[in-house]
Amino acid sequence: MFAVMGKILWVDLSEGRCWEEAVPEWVYQTYLSGMGLAAYTLYRAVPAGADPLGPENVLGFVSGLLTGTGSMMTGRWMVTGKSPLTGTWGDANCGGTLAPAIKHAGYDGIFVRGISPRPVYLYVDHGRAELRAADELWGLDTRQTEDRLQALFTGRPVSVACIGPAGEKCSRIAGISNDQGRMAARSGLGAVMGAKRLKALVVSGAFPIPTAQPEEMQRLTKRFLRWANFQPPFVNGQGARLLGTVMRWMPLSLRQDGMLYKFFLTKYGTVGLNQFSIETGDAPVGNWAGTNEDFPPNRSETVNPDRIREREQAKYHCYSCPVGCGGMTHFAGGQRETHKPEYETVLALGGLLLNQDLESIFEANEMLNRAGMDSISAGGTLAFALEAYERGWITREDTGGLELRWGDSTVILELLRRMIAREGIGDWLADGSRAAAERMGRGSIEAAVQAGGQELAMHDGRNDPGFALHAALDPTPGRHTVGAYLYYEMFQLWRKIPRLPAARGPLYPKGHKYGADREKAVQAAANSQFIQLLNGAGGCLFGAFIGMQRMPLFEWLNAATGWDLDAEAYLRIGRNIQTARQAFNARENLPLKAPISPRALGLPPQTRGANRGRSVPLEELASLYWAEMGWDESSGRPPRAELAALGLEAEE
């Protein structure tokens, strides 16, 4: 087989042993690698009803099929498992350096079950694996942990993925850090590592990754790089804000070409459209109850991308990425460096909290990275706490004397410190806003803006209903990277798959987005299938935004594997992956339309601001989407015959 290593590594922490398992070729042909390999493996290995923090849960670290093949923007790794935050299928996606390390070590994935009697880390080197004591690492933050481990292995480059104090304390919003600040943050899977007493993975190797047509891979990559490296000089932060203001006032929407986003991404990273998103209503404000009018340009100036970029010392590139959206930045005074905060972090700790103090956002970002805690869920939970205090659901007695005020950066940082330490009110908040609301009662769930228990990201479904649709209907609820109407516009899949409808445009009425019809269901289903194909390949969402007529994903897959499949056939593989993830939840008898905050759906609609009068017809969209996916349109359950065909269950 080409492009894959043909086997996975199993680790049983309870028994303290490691072993290899060969992966049949048909599994790769059905699911690719990456997310697909994980979905197939976990469905079979994790029993229904397993405790997410118990020994039966399996934590999978997987690398994509295209990783290491000479393709570009295909170096993403994924961690998967049953989520302790939502109780559903859980996954988190990350860049950094772990993805190629897993394959060069000889594997397509590393799967961990059981619970160690003491803290350990897993060392994998060129086909050898062993568990080593980590007592001296327990209690260290993520950067300290990685520094210690890197110092132990100086003979060959290693990649480290580890948890910090949040994961050790089983915070259900804990993530996993790689490369000292790249975070696989969502789904609370850092808590699973903590519960298993697995402090870190240290992975190295030099196995070659063969491709079927290396010269064709090189030709395709050169063609893609012409697009990825094209960068006009006119892009700036103030211009983006003004464009957002104009688009807010326009009665028409403009179909988006992802090359425009790529220009901002190359120059600024993900923070390039901070103010643009606030102005258009894409970014929620004041715990989703406010509007752009509550964080106008004179206040949002604090998150102007030019102000963040001026602190950048060097660009950060994930493996196989020519864009380099990350960066190393410094705090005021230049005494300390930190990874540049991402868009989600800046706005979750900025406009969502009405916080105008940029320095506090940098400080909070560093705290979260070192603790190994999801900045989206942390920001959403802090916003919940501020509103709960304002509405009298908690008092100064509950907060240990803290007066929780919107925009008070001193209070925000102290509350965050207590969340990380599980100290006082922080213990209430460390498992996310839904858990805090359940503990608090008094109707406070109204202020917990989440889907299925996971806080929503900084993209408002009242501005793009596709975000709300996928946040509620994806097997991992509350996610923003699994689909939106905007994504469909940028992927331009219809250029490769003629049966798919072209996105409306170049200008179309804004009201078109708020209906429920089959066209939107077709687009949403195509989004879901394509995203999972991308995750099976190890591809970067930002690369896909450049458009499938420019990023040769389907052609790379054929050249790497030697297959001869068209784009439609690859989209069916994406559907297989999404079906396996959906089946994981269906087997748990969970609602396959996750409960989502009415506030995020515009119920009731806002009466002012960019999203005034808007609501999302989720109930109608759900049935249409499930039908388009080929699942039961009233329940969302995949048919048993399809599961049997995918090698998941025997047909009754």
XYZ file of C-alpha atoms in Angstrom:
652
model
C 0.000 0.000 0.000
C 1.135 3.528 -0.756
C 0.799 6.662 1.414
C -0.039 4.718 4.599
C 2.011 2.676 7.058
C -0.498 -0.175 7.173
C -0.693 -0.595 10.936
C -1.666 1.049 14.206
C -0.175 0.941 17.681
C -2.285 -0.191 20.634
C -1.440 0.736 24.230
C -3.170 -0.731 27.306
C -2.290 1.453 30.278
C -3.909 -0.872 32.821
C -1.754 -3.784 31.699
C 1.287 -1.679 30.787
C 1.739 -3.237 27.359
C 1.954 -2.118 23.719
C 1.320 -4.059 20.490
C 0.805 -3.523 16.779
C -2.248 -4.299 14.674
C -2.287 -4.528 10.891
C -5.001 -2.531 9.144
C -6.720 -4.266 6.202
C -6.439 -2.459 2.878
C -10.217 -2.280 2.523
C -10.378 -0.093 5.648
C -8.209 2.548 3.980
C -10.250 2.290 0.794
C -13.456 2.784 2.794
C -12.320 5.373 5.350
C -8.895 6.682 4.244
C -6.778 7.214 7.370
C -6.969 10.013 9.970
C -10.501 10.615 11.175
C -11.845 7.702 9.157
C -9.430 5.185 10.652
C -10.274 6.539 14.113
C -14.036 6.352 13.544
C -13.826 2.748 12.344
C -11.509 1.732 15.194
C -13.318 3.457 18.059
C -16.762 2.287 16.974
C -15.534 -1.278 17.345
C -13.371 -0.739 20.448
C -15.428 1.548 22.736
C -18.507 -0.229 24.142
C -21.818 1.631 24.275
C -22.296 3.320 27.620
C -18.577 3.545 28.389
C -17.567 6.186 30.932
C -15.570 8.832 29.016
C -13.159 9.054 31.966
C -13.103 5.307 32.574
C -10.781 2.551 31.347
C -13.027 1.457 28.470
C -12.755 4.758 26.615
C -10.149 4.729 23.864
C -8.100 7.774 22.996
C -6.899 7.758 19.393
C -4.104 9.904 17.937
C -4.198 9.700 14.141
C -2.339 11.126 11.163
C -3.875 11.718 7.751
C -3.408 9.701 4.589
C -1.696 12.576 2.731
C 0.611 13.547 5.587
C 4.239 13.135 4.556
C 3.511 12.462 0.892
C 4.804 15.771 -0.477
C 1.379 17.423 -0.584
C 0.889 20.784 1.089
C -1.299 21.824 4.027
C -1.875 18.170 4.896
C -0.090 17.897 8.240
C -3.022 17.889 10.647
C -3.345 15.322 13.423
C -6.523 14.436 15.255
C -7.254 13.095 18.699
C -10.501 11.203 19.133
C -12.492 9.497 21.878
C -15.767 9.610 23.723
C -16.067 13.184 24.941
C -16.378 13.801 28.688
C -17.827 17.230 27.866
C -20.699 16.117 25.611
C -20.919 12.344 26.107
C -20.810 11.986 22.313
C -18.169 11.166 19.760
C -15.386 13.653 20.439
C -12.503 14.868 18.338
C -10.044 17.726 18.172
C -7.870 18.803 15.265
C -4.383 20.288 15.498
C -1.389 21.335 13.413
C 2.121 21.363 14.799
C 4.487 18.437 14.235
C 2.838 15.306 15.644
C 1.123 14.152 12.422
C 4.295 13.342 10.439
C 5.994 11.989 13.576
C 3.281 9.326 13.991
C 3.789 8.080 10.422
C 7.575 8.278 10.496
C 7.404 6.180 13.680
C 5.725 3.482 11.581
C 2.021 3.934 12.352
C -1.129 5.574 11.040
C -2.538 5.914 14.538
C -1.873 5.336 18.222
C -4.806 4.073 20.310
C -4.752 4.091 24.107
C -7.116 2.331 26.524
C -7.127 1.516 30.254
C -5.921 3.591 33.209
C -2.338 3.601 34.449
C -1.813 3.101 38.201
C 0.726 5.961 38.138
C 1.573 8.877 35.818
C 3.334 7.733 32.633
C 4.300 8.972 29.224
C 4.392 6.941 26.025
C 7.652 6.868 24.074
C 7.417 5.711 20.450
C 10.534 5.585 18.308
C 10.803 3.952 14.891
C 8.458 1.059 15.584
C 9.354 0.645 19.260
C 6.995 1.711 22.038
C 7.269 1.740 25.800
C 5.624 3.371 28.805
C 7.899 5.373 31.087
C 7.335 6.906 34.516
C 6.112 10.519 34.504
C 5.841 11.201 38.251
C 8.316 14.078 37.957
C 6.326 15.587 35.069
C 2.955 15.478 36.837
C 2.031 18.991 37.932
C 4.083 20.743 35.261
C 2.445 22.962 32.673
C 2.559 22.062 28.988
C 5.603 24.160 28.102
C 7.560 22.906 31.093
C 6.614 19.333 30.226
C 7.690 19.641 26.623
C 10.962 21.351 27.579
C 11.799 18.518 30.006
C 11.007 15.820 27.472
C 12.795 17.502 24.589
C 15.894 17.773 26.796
C 15.824 13.995 27.366
C 15.897 13.166 23.661
C 18.644 15.064 21.916
C 19.799 12.400 19.460
C 16.754 12.607 17.164
C 13.971 15.189 16.750
C 10.869 14.217 18.711
C 7.338 15.561 18.732
C 5.610 15.918 22.101
C 1.871 16.030 22.799
C 1.030 16.594 26.457
C -1.493 17.844 28.977
C -1.129 20.519 31.619
C -2.818 21.067 34.983
C -6.299 21.342 33.421
C -6.035 17.852 31.960
C -4.520 16.422 35.133
C -7.472 17.793 37.123
C -9.875 16.299 34.542
C -11.375 19.624 33.537
C -13.923 18.690 30.901
C -12.747 21.592 28.744
C -9.077 20.483 28.791
C -7.111 20.030 25.576
C -3.792 18.585 24.441
C -0.749 20.689 23.500
C 1.820 20.054 20.773
C 4.818 22.166 19.786
C 4.495 24.386 22.883
C 1.202 26.009 22.088
C -0.640 24.314 19.238
C -3.791 22.989 20.881
C -6.075 20.056 20.107
C -8.487 21.846 22.370
C -12.066 20.805 21.745
C -14.207 17.968 23.182
C -12.397 17.892 26.546
C -10.093 15.066 25.483
C -7.273 16.409 27.643
C -9.385 15.228 30.591
C -9.327 11.710 29.134
C -5.521 11.794 29.128
C -5.609 13.050 32.709
C -8.012 10.333 33.829
C -5.774 7.718 32.203
C -2.733 9.297 33.933
C -1.072 9.642 30.547
C 0.953 12.836 30.771
C 2.446 12.871 27.281
C 3.313 11.173 24.017
C 6.876 11.451 22.715
C 7.043 10.307 19.084
C 9.947 9.979 16.681
C 11.007 7.947 13.668
C 12.449 7.954 10.194
C 10.407 5.418 8.251
C 9.829 6.616 4.672
C 6.286 7.296 3.483
C 5.966 5.888 -0.054
C 3.782 7.378 -2.778
C 2.569 5.714 -5.968
C 3.386 8.623 -8.289
C 6.018 10.871 -6.687
C 6.623 12.951 -9.821
C 2.899 13.664 -10.160
C 2.747 14.589 -6.466
C 5.543 17.088 -7.068
C 3.851 18.567 -10.137
C 0.532 19.008 -8.317
C 2.255 20.578 -5.329
C 4.103 23.110 -7.470
C 0.808 24.077 -9.092
C -0.853 24.577 -5.700
C 2.056 26.633 -4.360
C 1.514 29.240 -7.061
C -1.859 29.976 -5.473
C -0.760 29.561 -1.864
C 2.173 31.962 -2.272
C 0.302 34.656 -4.234
C -0.031 37.682 -1.932
C -1.101 41.215 -2.958
C 0.221 44.130 -0.856
C -3.019 46.027 -0.183
C -4.449 44.002 2.710
C -4.716 45.781 6.109
C -6.733 45.589 9.324
C -8.559 48.903 9.059
C -9.643 48.087 5.515
C -11.111 44.803 6.727
C -13.130 46.604 9.410
C -14.488 49.138 6.912
C -15.384 46.323 4.530
C -17.296 44.647 7.346
C -19.240 47.827 8.048
C -20.159 48.206 4.371
C -21.244 44.573 4.116
C -23.402 44.962 7.228
C -25.330 47.798 5.627
C -25.637 46.181 2.210
C -28.983 44.450 1.497
C -27.085 41.789 -0.451
C -24.549 39.146 0.519
C -21.351 38.734 -1.453
C -20.332 35.190 -2.369
C -16.943 34.617 -0.789
C -13.874 33.397 -2.612
C -11.439 31.857 -0.149
C -8.440 33.506 -1.807
C -9.474 36.767 -0.147
C -9.362 35.068 3.251
C -6.000 33.517 2.338
C -4.569 37.019 1.801
C -5.506 38.025 5.358
C -4.411 34.649 6.728
C -0.924 34.972 5.258
C -0.418 38.488 6.577
C -2.121 38.314 9.964
C -3.004 34.709 10.720
C -6.512 33.927 11.927
C -6.844 37.315 13.700
C -6.966 39.178 10.371
C -10.755 39.501 10.336
C -11.353 40.242 14.033
C -13.085 43.596 13.537
C -14.646 42.541 10.242
C -16.420 39.687 12.050
C -17.676 41.957 14.814
C -19.026 44.470 12.310
C -20.838 41.891 10.180
C -22.394 40.064 13.149
C -20.275 36.950 12.682
C -18.609 37.357 16.089
C -20.911 37.135 19.148
C -20.681 39.890 21.753
C -21.547 40.016 25.452
C -22.325 36.295 25.841
C -24.354 36.325 22.633
C -26.876 38.764 24.130
C -25.054 41.862 22.870
C -24.434 43.098 19.342
C -21.789 44.925 17.348
C -23.247 48.127 18.818
C -21.940 47.046 22.245
C -18.410 46.609 20.877
C -18.177 49.361 18.229
C -14.985 50.275 16.334
C -13.657 52.563 19.069
C -13.832 49.602 21.493
C -12.943 46.780 19.109
C -9.823 48.728 18.137
C -8.149 46.778 20.912
C -8.339 43.645 18.712
C -7.337 45.391 15.480
C -5.126 42.815 13.722
C -2.488 45.459 13.066
C -2.022 45.862 16.836
C -1.484 42.118 17.221
C 0.759 41.774 14.181
C 3.112 44.499 15.381
C 4.061 42.177 18.257
C 4.884 39.279 15.973
C 8.544 38.281 16.043
C 8.427 35.354 13.638
C 5.818 33.438 11.663
C 4.965 29.912 12.738
C 4.373 27.239 10.087
C 2.770 23.907 10.866
C 4.239 20.932 9.025
C 3.877 21.148 5.210
C 2.272 24.602 5.324
C 3.397 27.457 3.040
C 0.959 29.980 4.561
C 2.235 30.171 8.155
C -0.834 31.571 9.890
C 0.719 31.078 13.332
C 3.275 33.315 14.929
C 5.504 33.870 17.913
C 4.708 37.164 19.617
C 5.800 39.034 22.718
C 4.067 40.614 25.657
C 4.281 44.364 26.258
C 7.865 45.233 27.081
C 9.173 42.293 25.069
C 10.280 40.287 28.109
C 8.270 37.143 27.365
C 7.201 35.388 24.190
C 4.048 33.420 23.481
C 2.233 31.857 20.574
C 0.112 34.474 18.840
C -3.469 34.204 20.120
C -5.882 32.910 17.483
C -9.110 34.544 16.270
C -11.250 32.323 18.491
C -9.138 33.114 21.560
C -9.028 36.869 20.957
C -12.778 37.221 20.502
C -13.769 34.692 23.183
C -11.691 36.685 25.673
C -12.397 40.056 24.060
C -15.791 40.989 22.619
C -17.598 38.038 24.217
C -16.585 39.434 27.631
C -16.654 43.113 26.521
C -12.968 43.161 27.373
C -10.901 45.932 25.769
C -7.575 45.054 27.406
C -5.390 43.433 24.725
C -2.588 42.693 27.182
C -4.977 40.626 29.309
C -5.919 38.609 26.209
C -2.259 37.800 25.612
C -1.886 36.868 29.277
C -4.987 34.677 29.263
C -3.859 32.975 26.061
C -0.547 32.049 27.676
C -2.324 30.812 30.819
C -4.636 28.613 28.764
C -1.857 27.219 26.582
C 0.244 26.316 29.616
C -2.739 24.854 31.477
C -3.916 22.959 28.400
C -7.440 24.399 28.394
C -9.733 25.193 25.462
C -9.905 28.971 24.980
C -13.316 28.806 23.250
C -14.964 26.924 26.097
C -13.066 28.961 28.693
C -14.243 32.241 27.164
C -17.821 31.010 26.834
C -17.829 29.794 30.426
C -16.415 33.086 31.697
C -19.132 34.943 29.779
C -21.726 32.684 31.408
C -20.289 33.508 34.859
C -20.355 37.256 34.215
C -23.996 37.116 33.158
C -24.908 34.830 36.072
C -23.452 37.350 38.502
C -25.151 40.288 36.765
C -28.534 38.522 36.974
C -28.128 37.509 40.620
C -27.833 33.774 40.094
C -24.531 33.857 41.983
C -23.289 36.350 44.563
C -19.978 37.560 45.996
C -20.276 34.800 48.564
C -20.277 32.234 45.742
C -17.374 33.921 43.955
C -15.157 34.132 47.022
C -15.401 37.902 47.171
C -14.919 38.606 43.467
C -17.232 41.172 41.915
C -17.735 39.914 38.389
C -17.964 42.867 36.021
C -18.106 42.847 32.229
C -14.815 43.894 30.698
C -12.865 43.870 33.988
C -9.635 42.219 32.852
C -8.284 41.818 36.389
C -11.362 39.831 37.408
C -11.304 37.830 34.155
C -7.716 36.715 34.723
C -8.356 35.818 38.367
C -11.469 33.849 37.482
C -9.510 32.032 34.807
C -6.743 31.211 37.292
C -9.317 29.695 39.640
C -10.829 27.640 36.799
C -7.427 26.169 35.969
C -6.743 25.422 39.648
C -10.315 24.182 40.318
C -10.351 26.601 43.224
C -13.633 27.877 44.708
C -16.005 29.147 42.013
C -13.414 27.942 39.494
C -14.293 24.359 40.361
C -17.871 25.094 39.264
C -16.657 26.496 35.959
C -13.854 24.072 35.083
C -16.233 21.631 33.401
C -17.877 24.213 31.146
C -20.988 26.363 31.225
C -23.613 23.608 30.997
C -22.175 21.751 33.993
C -21.962 25.035 35.905
C -25.570 25.890 35.050
C -26.769 22.462 36.164
C -25.029 22.997 39.482
C -26.277 26.562 39.807
C -29.915 26.003 38.785
C -32.291 29.017 38.937
C -32.840 28.887 35.178
C -29.225 29.793 34.517
C -29.014 27.328 31.607
C -30.458 30.222 29.572
C -27.049 31.922 29.716
C -25.008 28.790 28.892
C -24.511 29.220 25.148
C -23.559 25.748 23.991
C -24.671 22.781 21.939
C -24.763 19.410 23.636
C -22.545 20.770 26.408
C -19.808 22.301 24.254
C -19.517 26.089 24.106
C -20.073 27.561 20.660
C -17.205 29.146 18.777
C -16.976 32.773 17.701
C -19.092 32.382 14.571
C -22.737 33.321 14.982
C -25.400 31.161 13.365
C -27.685 34.183 13.285
C -25.254 35.591 10.718
C -24.605 32.291 8.892
C -27.226 29.650 9.802
C -24.902 26.941 8.527
C -22.809 27.340 11.679
C -25.835 26.648 13.875
C -26.979 23.733 11.717
C -23.648 21.929 11.953
C -23.123 22.839 15.624
C -26.359 21.034 16.472
C -26.247 18.167 13.959
C -22.611 17.114 13.748
C -21.719 14.064 15.875
C -19.327 16.344 17.772
C -21.721 19.147 18.783
C -20.727 22.754 19.198
C -18.040 22.726 16.508
C -17.453 25.492 13.952
C -14.948 23.651 11.737
C -17.419 21.116 10.338
C -19.548 23.284 8.086
C -21.190 26.599 7.238
C -22.820 28.142 4.193
C -19.700 30.295 3.905
C -17.528 27.183 3.735
C -19.529 25.799 0.845
C -18.948 29.032 -1.062
C -15.199 28.844 -0.496
C -14.697 25.107 -1.142
C -16.331 25.484 -4.600
C -16.971 21.758 -4.740
C -19.391 22.183 -7.625
C -16.392 22.802 -9.879
C -15.320 19.195 -9.297
C -18.719 17.539 -8.707
C -21.220 18.857 -11.277
C -24.309 17.472 -9.502
C -23.721 19.892 -6.612
C -25.416 23.281 -6.954
C -23.211 26.315 -7.407
C -23.431 28.783 -4.544
C -25.604 31.814 -5.184
C -23.782 34.871 -6.320
C -21.831 36.900 -6.853
C -24.502 38.943 -5.021
C -27.672 37.533 -3.521
C -30.330 38.703 -1.019
C -29.277 38.212 2.605
C -32.658 36.723 3.440
C -31.894 33.710 1.245
C -29.717 32.257 3.995
C -32.581 32.024 6.491
C -34.904 29.640 4.676
C -35.049 25.847 4.847
C -34.950 24.046 1.510
C -33.330 21.088 -0.200
C -30.601 23.232 -1.783
C -29.274 24.124 1.666
C -29.516 20.501 2.775
C -27.502 19.376 -0.253
C -24.851 21.981 0.522
C -24.767 21.068 4.219
C -24.434 17.348 3.479
C -21.660 18.043 0.969
C -19.896 20.148 3.599
C -20.090 17.345 6.172
C -18.829 14.740 3.747
C -16.027 16.900 2.393
C -14.800 17.977 5.835
C -14.508 14.356 6.924
C -12.701 13.480 3.702
C -10.318 16.344 4.496
C -9.886 14.990 8.033
C -9.185 11.523 6.647
C -6.471 13.007 4.453
C -4.980 15.141 7.242
C -5.845 18.300 5.321
C -6.043 21.828 6.699
C -9.373 23.658 6.541
C -7.574 26.855 5.555
C -6.002 25.116 2.587
C -9.407 23.890 1.458
C -10.749 27.446 1.677
C -8.492 28.334 -1.239
C -10.887 26.241 -3.319
C -10.864 22.791 -4.852
C -10.096 24.222 -8.295
C -6.801 25.419 -6.757
C -6.018 22.848 -4.026
C -5.701 19.481 -5.843
C -6.913 17.354 -2.942
C -8.591 14.688 -5.056
C -5.648 14.552 -7.477
C -3.149 14.305 -4.597
C -5.099 11.375 -3.165
C -4.932 9.504 -6.461
C -1.248 10.232 -7.023
C -0.326 9.279 -3.469
C -2.273 5.988 -3.388
C -2.284 4.903 -7.012
C -6.075 4.836 -7.007
C -8.159 6.208 -9.872
C -11.195 7.703 -8.142
C -13.154 10.773 -9.134
C -14.214 13.531 -6.737
C -17.679 11.999 -6.309
C -16.153 8.709 -5.123
C -13.961 10.537 -2.632
C -16.965 12.444 -1.331
C -18.623 9.065 -0.680
C -15.624 8.139 1.461
C -16.254 11.326 3.442
C -19.847 10.193 3.838
C -18.623 6.835 5.185
C -16.598 8.623 7.858
C -19.493 10.887 8.852
C -21.826 7.897 9.023
C -19.456 6.020 11.346
C -19.251 9.049 13.655
C -23.055 9.369 13.610
C -23.452 5.667 14.347
C -21.220 6.032 17.416
C -23.756 8.478 18.890
C -26.820 6.554 17.716
C -25.554 3.504 19.600
C -25.428 5.646 22.770
C -29.141 6.489 22.312
C -28.253 10.172 22.423
C -30.379 12.852 20.726
C -28.792 13.234 17.300
C -29.851 16.868 17.189
C -27.917 18.239 20.129
C -29.778 20.627 22.449
C -28.503 24.074 21.464
C -28.987 27.396 23.227
C -32.070 29.194 21.844
C -30.071 32.426 22.045
C -27.683 31.093 19.389
C -30.639 30.360 17.087
C -32.146 33.830 17.392
C -35.045 32.637 19.557
C -36.206 35.273 20.153
C -34.521 37.355 17.444
C -32.366 40.306 18.423
C -34.021 43.694 18.097
C -30.891 45.658 17.185
C -27.463 45.246 15.691
C -26.149 43.309 12.707
C -28.318 40.222 13.344
C -31.573 41.925 14.279
C -34.678 40.006 13.254
C -32.787 36.856 12.301
C -33.436 33.283 13.431
C -32.404 29.806 12.311
C -35.067 27.258 11.184
C -33.171 24.349 12.732
C -36.048 21.884 13.034
C -36.837 22.018 9.315
C -33.162 21.974 8.336
C -32.432 18.912 10.477
C -34.903 16.651 8.661
C -33.760 17.873 5.255
C -30.107 17.349 6.151
C -30.614 13.852 7.552
C -32.581 12.838 4.470
C -29.820 14.139 2.201
C -27.258 12.145 4.188
C -29.340 9.008 3.621
C -30.254 8.633 7.293
C -33.681 8.426 8.915
C -35.116 11.913 8.404
C -37.015 11.942 11.692
C -34.276 10.596 13.976
C -30.975 10.941 12.121
C -30.080 7.269 12.642
C -28.062 5.618 9.848
C -29.706 2.488 8.388
C -28.446 -0.827 9.744
C -27.718 -2.126 6.238
C -25.332 0.750 5.614
C -23.483 0.074 8.858
C -23.082 -3.545 7.831
C -21.695 -2.465 4.450
C -19.173 -0.269 6.260
C -17.955 -3.155 8.408
C -19.409 -1.740 11.623
C -22.299 -4.072 12.446
C -23.859 -7.235 11.126
C -27.152 -6.609 9.342
C -30.181 -7.912 11.211
